Amino acid sequence: MQAGVSHPVSDVTIRPATAADAAAGASVYIAAEEALATSRRARPRWPSDAAREAERADAEADLAALARHPSDLALVALRDGAVRGVGGIVVRERHAHITYLFVQPDWQGQGIGRALLNHLAAHAAGCDLLSLHASPDPRALTRYLTLGLRPMPPTVRMASAAPRFPALNLHDQLESQPLHADDAAMLATVSDIDRGVRGIRRLDDLRSWLAADATGALLLQRGTSIPVGYYVIDPGGHQAGMGATASIGPVAAMDVDRLPDVLARALHAAGEISGEETSWRLDFPAENHAAVAPLLAAGFRPQRLISYLATGTIGRWDRYIFHDDDLL
Ligand SMILES: CC(C)(COP(=O)(O)OP(=O)(O)OC[C@H]1O[C@@H](n2cnc3c(N)ncnc32)[C@H](O)[C@@H]1OP(=O)(O)O)[C@@H](O)C(=O)NCCC(=O)NCCS
């Protein structure tokens, strides 16, 4: 895409965001989310000022990362010289996933969302699959259905402030090898699992999670050393005034029957690093029925179902837990 491409919507310029646009983009996101909650007479979008500011900082970091990434894209829509809209898309091999589409409340309903979405879709033109998590805003749904996206099984978010992590099951016939960012052979095996289960490879994501604070393991069948699955655990960062929110995922099993064993290993490992103030979160596809009972048993409770729209399916998501709702 060319920088500074003008769109037919009068006076609107859509261009790739730079790191310098990230703060303005995050503010558009916060304002649009808060206005949507107000218009739906819903509870305040964030429970406290601290939570809203933490989300703003996360969004700013997200948008800056999208702008830096070689295959991803962040966009801003400018009108009268200021940022009025923001868009973002993650591309991994043949799968493109839209992660941001927000227009400043005063500027909504004037075609800015359409212009942003058209540019995001153009960026995804080489992909087989386009997807996103949709807000309940009927204007957003109008845009998405018009673009050809269709409702799919939702994403399930489950969380717990005090999980009951299971003891290690010594009879699961699994051999666990800790993941290391610099172990190319091991990451190649994990990447093969991703190819079959997630539907795409994402070696760079794996490396960057592990190079930060995440831990994980490749699980092999004891005796044969055939790969059974893998998991990653991200301890999350402490934010001012709040404890850490840690996450479990990706979790992937080659065979759906083995997902409970792989998940049990992940839950056990999470228990090993969980602090008193740590709360835990997982996002997984609704197709993954096998994850529900073990998570309920560990004290996780559903927080919400998140609408997922896509142009098709990819991978084998009945045996998969996402890293998060953006990178999937
Ligand atoms: C969703 C959003 C990005 C769309 O951007 P926008 O600039 O307001 O949208 P546009 O003006 O381009 O398009 C709005 C469409 O909704 C339609 N629309 C308006 N009111 C509607 C309603 N009550 N029900 C259904 N559709 C409606 C419009 O007719 C228009 O469709 P058309 O162009 O086919 O006629 C923006 O409204 C927003 O930020 N909403 C709050 C945050 C949000 O939900 N973001 C999506 C995250 S997944």
PDB file of C-alpha atoms and ligand atoms in Angstrom, residues 28-29 32-33 35-36 86 98-105 107-116 132-144 146, ligand 1:
ATOM      1  CA  VAL A  28      -9.785   6.783  19.155  1.00  0.00           C
ATOM      2  CA  TYR A  29     -10.155   3.163  20.271  1.00  0.00           C
ATOM      3  CA  ALA A  32     -15.201   4.544  20.439  1.00  0.00           C
ATOM      4  CA  GLU A  33     -15.464   1.681  22.951  1.00  0.00           C
ATOM      5  CA  ALA A  35     -19.328   5.566  23.375  1.00  0.00           C
ATOM      6  CA  LEU A  36     -20.499   2.127  22.256  1.00  0.00           C
ATOM      7  CA  VAL A  86      -7.793   3.576  13.327  1.00  0.00           C
ATOM      8  CA  ILE A  98      -8.455  -7.638  11.647  1.00  0.00           C
ATOM      9  CA  THR A  99      -7.685  -6.476  15.181  1.00  0.00           C
ATOM     10  CA  TYR A 100      -8.699  -2.789  15.150  1.00  0.00           C
ATOM     11  CA  LEU A 101     -11.481  -0.833  13.454  1.00  0.00           C
ATOM     12  CA  PHE A 102     -12.578   2.228  15.365  1.00  0.00           C
ATOM     13  CA  VAL A 103     -13.833   5.678  14.450  1.00  0.00           C
ATOM     14  CA  GLN A 104     -13.926   8.681  16.794  1.00  0.00           C
ATOM     15  CA  PRO A 105     -17.576   8.923  18.004  1.00  0.00           C
ATOM     16  CA  TRP A 107     -17.012  11.170  13.127  1.00  0.00           C
ATOM     17  CA  GLN A 108     -18.925   7.887  12.901  1.00  0.00           C
ATOM     18  CA  GLY A 109     -21.502   7.186  10.205  1.00  0.00           C
ATOM     19  CA  GLN A 110     -19.648   9.207   7.554  1.00  0.00           C
ATOM     20  CA  GLY A 111     -17.928   6.394   5.691  1.00  0.00           C
ATOM     21  CA  ILE A 112     -14.588   6.499   7.545  1.00  0.00           C
ATOM     22  CA  GLY A 113     -15.057   2.939   8.859  1.00  0.00           C
ATOM     23  CA  ARG A 114     -15.854   1.729   5.356  1.00  0.00           C
ATOM     24  CA  ALA A 115     -12.733   3.385   3.956  1.00  0.00           C
ATOM     25  CA  LEU A 116     -10.519   1.883   6.659  1.00  0.00           C
ATOM     26  CA  LEU A 132     -12.107 -10.727  13.042  1.00  0.00           C
ATOM     27  CA  HIS A 133     -13.791 -10.504  16.405  1.00  0.00           C
ATOM     28  CA  ALA A 134     -16.814  -8.244  16.050  1.00  0.00           C
ATOM     29  CA  SER A 135     -18.260  -5.751  18.477  1.00  0.00           C
ATOM     30  CA  PRO A 136     -22.051  -5.711  18.932  1.00  0.00           C
ATOM     31  CA  ASP A 137     -22.250  -2.391  17.014  1.00  0.00           C
ATOM     32  CA  PRO A 138     -24.764  -2.982  14.176  1.00  0.00           C
ATOM     33  CA  ARG A 139     -22.768  -0.553  11.990  1.00  0.00           C
ATOM     34  CA  ALA A 140     -19.725  -2.767  12.382  1.00  0.00           C
ATOM     35  CA  LEU A 141     -21.767  -5.881  11.572  1.00  0.00           C
ATOM     36  CA  THR A 142     -23.204  -4.132   8.507  1.00  0.00           C
ATOM     37  CA  ARG A 143     -19.669  -3.420   7.302  1.00  0.00           C
ATOM     38  CA  TYR A 144     -18.436  -6.968   7.953  1.00  0.00           C
ATOM     39  CA  THR A 146     -21.145  -6.542   3.350  1.00  0.00           C
TER      40      THR A 146
HETATM   41  C1  LIG B   1     -18.050   0.318  13.537  1.00  0.00           C
HETATM   42  C2  LIG B   1     -17.354   1.577  13.067  1.00  0.00           C
HETATM   43  C3  LIG B   1     -15.854   1.343  12.979  1.00  0.00           C
HETATM   44  C4  LIG B   1     -17.872   1.888  11.645  1.00  0.00           C
HETATM   45  O1  LIG B   1     -17.275   3.079  11.202  1.00  0.00           O
HETATM   46  P1  LIG B   1     -18.207   4.259  10.634  1.00  0.00           P
HETATM   47  O2  LIG B   1     -17.331   5.273  10.015  1.00  0.00           O
HETATM   48  O3  LIG B   1     -19.109   4.714  11.721  1.00  0.00           O
HETATM   49  O4  LIG B   1     -19.039   3.430   9.559  1.00  0.00           O
HETATM   50  P2  LIG B   1     -19.511   3.815   8.084  1.00  0.00           P
HETATM   51  O5  LIG B   1     -20.083   5.196   8.093  1.00  0.00           O
HETATM   52  O6  LIG B   1     -18.412   3.570   7.121  1.00  0.00           O
HETATM   53  O7  LIG B   1     -20.605   2.683   7.846  1.00  0.00           O
HETATM   54  C5  LIG B   1     -21.663   2.494   8.738  1.00  0.00           C
HETATM   55  C6  LIG B   1     -22.666   1.538   8.105  1.00  0.00           C
HETATM   56  O8  LIG B   1     -23.604   1.120   9.094  1.00  0.00           O
HETATM   57  C7  LIG B   1     -24.913   1.357   8.600  1.00  0.00           C
HETATM   58  N1  LIG B   1     -25.717   1.676   9.756  1.00  0.00           N
HETATM   59  C8  LIG B   1     -25.895   2.862  10.372  1.00  0.00           C
HETATM   60  N2  LIG B   1     -26.690   2.710  11.432  1.00  0.00           N
HETATM   61  C9  LIG B   1     -27.011   1.411  11.504  1.00  0.00           C
HETATM   62  C10 LIG B   1     -27.816   0.626  12.382  1.00  0.00           C
HETATM   63  N3  LIG B   1     -28.448   1.203  13.411  1.00  0.00           N
HETATM   64  N4  LIG B   1     -27.919  -0.692  12.148  1.00  0.00           N
HETATM   65  C11 LIG B   1     -27.274  -1.276  11.116  1.00  0.00           C
HETATM   66  N5  LIG B   1     -26.501  -0.599  10.255  1.00  0.00           N
HETATM   67  C12 LIG B   1     -26.384   0.741  10.438  1.00  0.00           C
HETATM   68  C13 LIG B   1     -24.755   2.541   7.665  1.00  0.00           C
HETATM   69  O9  LIG B   1     -25.841   2.601   6.743  1.00  0.00           O
HETATM   70  C14 LIG B   1     -23.445   2.205   6.986  1.00  0.00           C
HETATM   71  O10 LIG B   1     -23.614   1.197   6.020  1.00  0.00           O
HETATM   72  P3  LIG B   1     -23.686   1.565   4.441  1.00  0.00           P
HETATM   73  O11 LIG B   1     -22.441   2.339   4.149  1.00  0.00           O
HETATM   74  O12 LIG B   1     -23.728   0.224   3.775  1.00  0.00           O
HETATM   75  O13 LIG B   1     -24.906   2.383   4.270  1.00  0.00           O
HETATM   76  C15 LIG B   1     -17.640   2.777  13.997  1.00  0.00           C
HETATM   77  O14 LIG B   1     -19.010   3.071  13.978  1.00  0.00           O
HETATM   78  C16 LIG B   1     -17.196   2.536  15.436  1.00  0.00           C
HETATM   79  O15 LIG B   1     -16.076   2.902  15.801  1.00  0.00           O
HETATM   80  N6  LIG B   1     -18.073   1.918  16.251  1.00  0.00           N
HETATM   81  C17 LIG B   1     -17.775   1.671  17.675  1.00  0.00           C
HETATM   82  C18 LIG B   1     -16.614   0.711  17.866  1.00  0.00           C
HETATM   83  C19 LIG B   1     -16.802  -0.620  17.175  1.00  0.00           C
HETATM   84  O16 LIG B   1     -17.809  -1.277  17.348  1.00  0.00           O
HETATM   85  N7  LIG B   1     -15.807  -0.998  16.367  1.00  0.00           N
HETATM   86  C20 LIG B   1     -15.792  -2.270  15.700  1.00  0.00           C
HETATM   87  C21 LIG B   1     -14.895  -3.188  16.449  1.00  0.00           C
HETATM   88  S1  LIG B   1     -15.037  -4.842  15.843  1.00  0.00           S
END
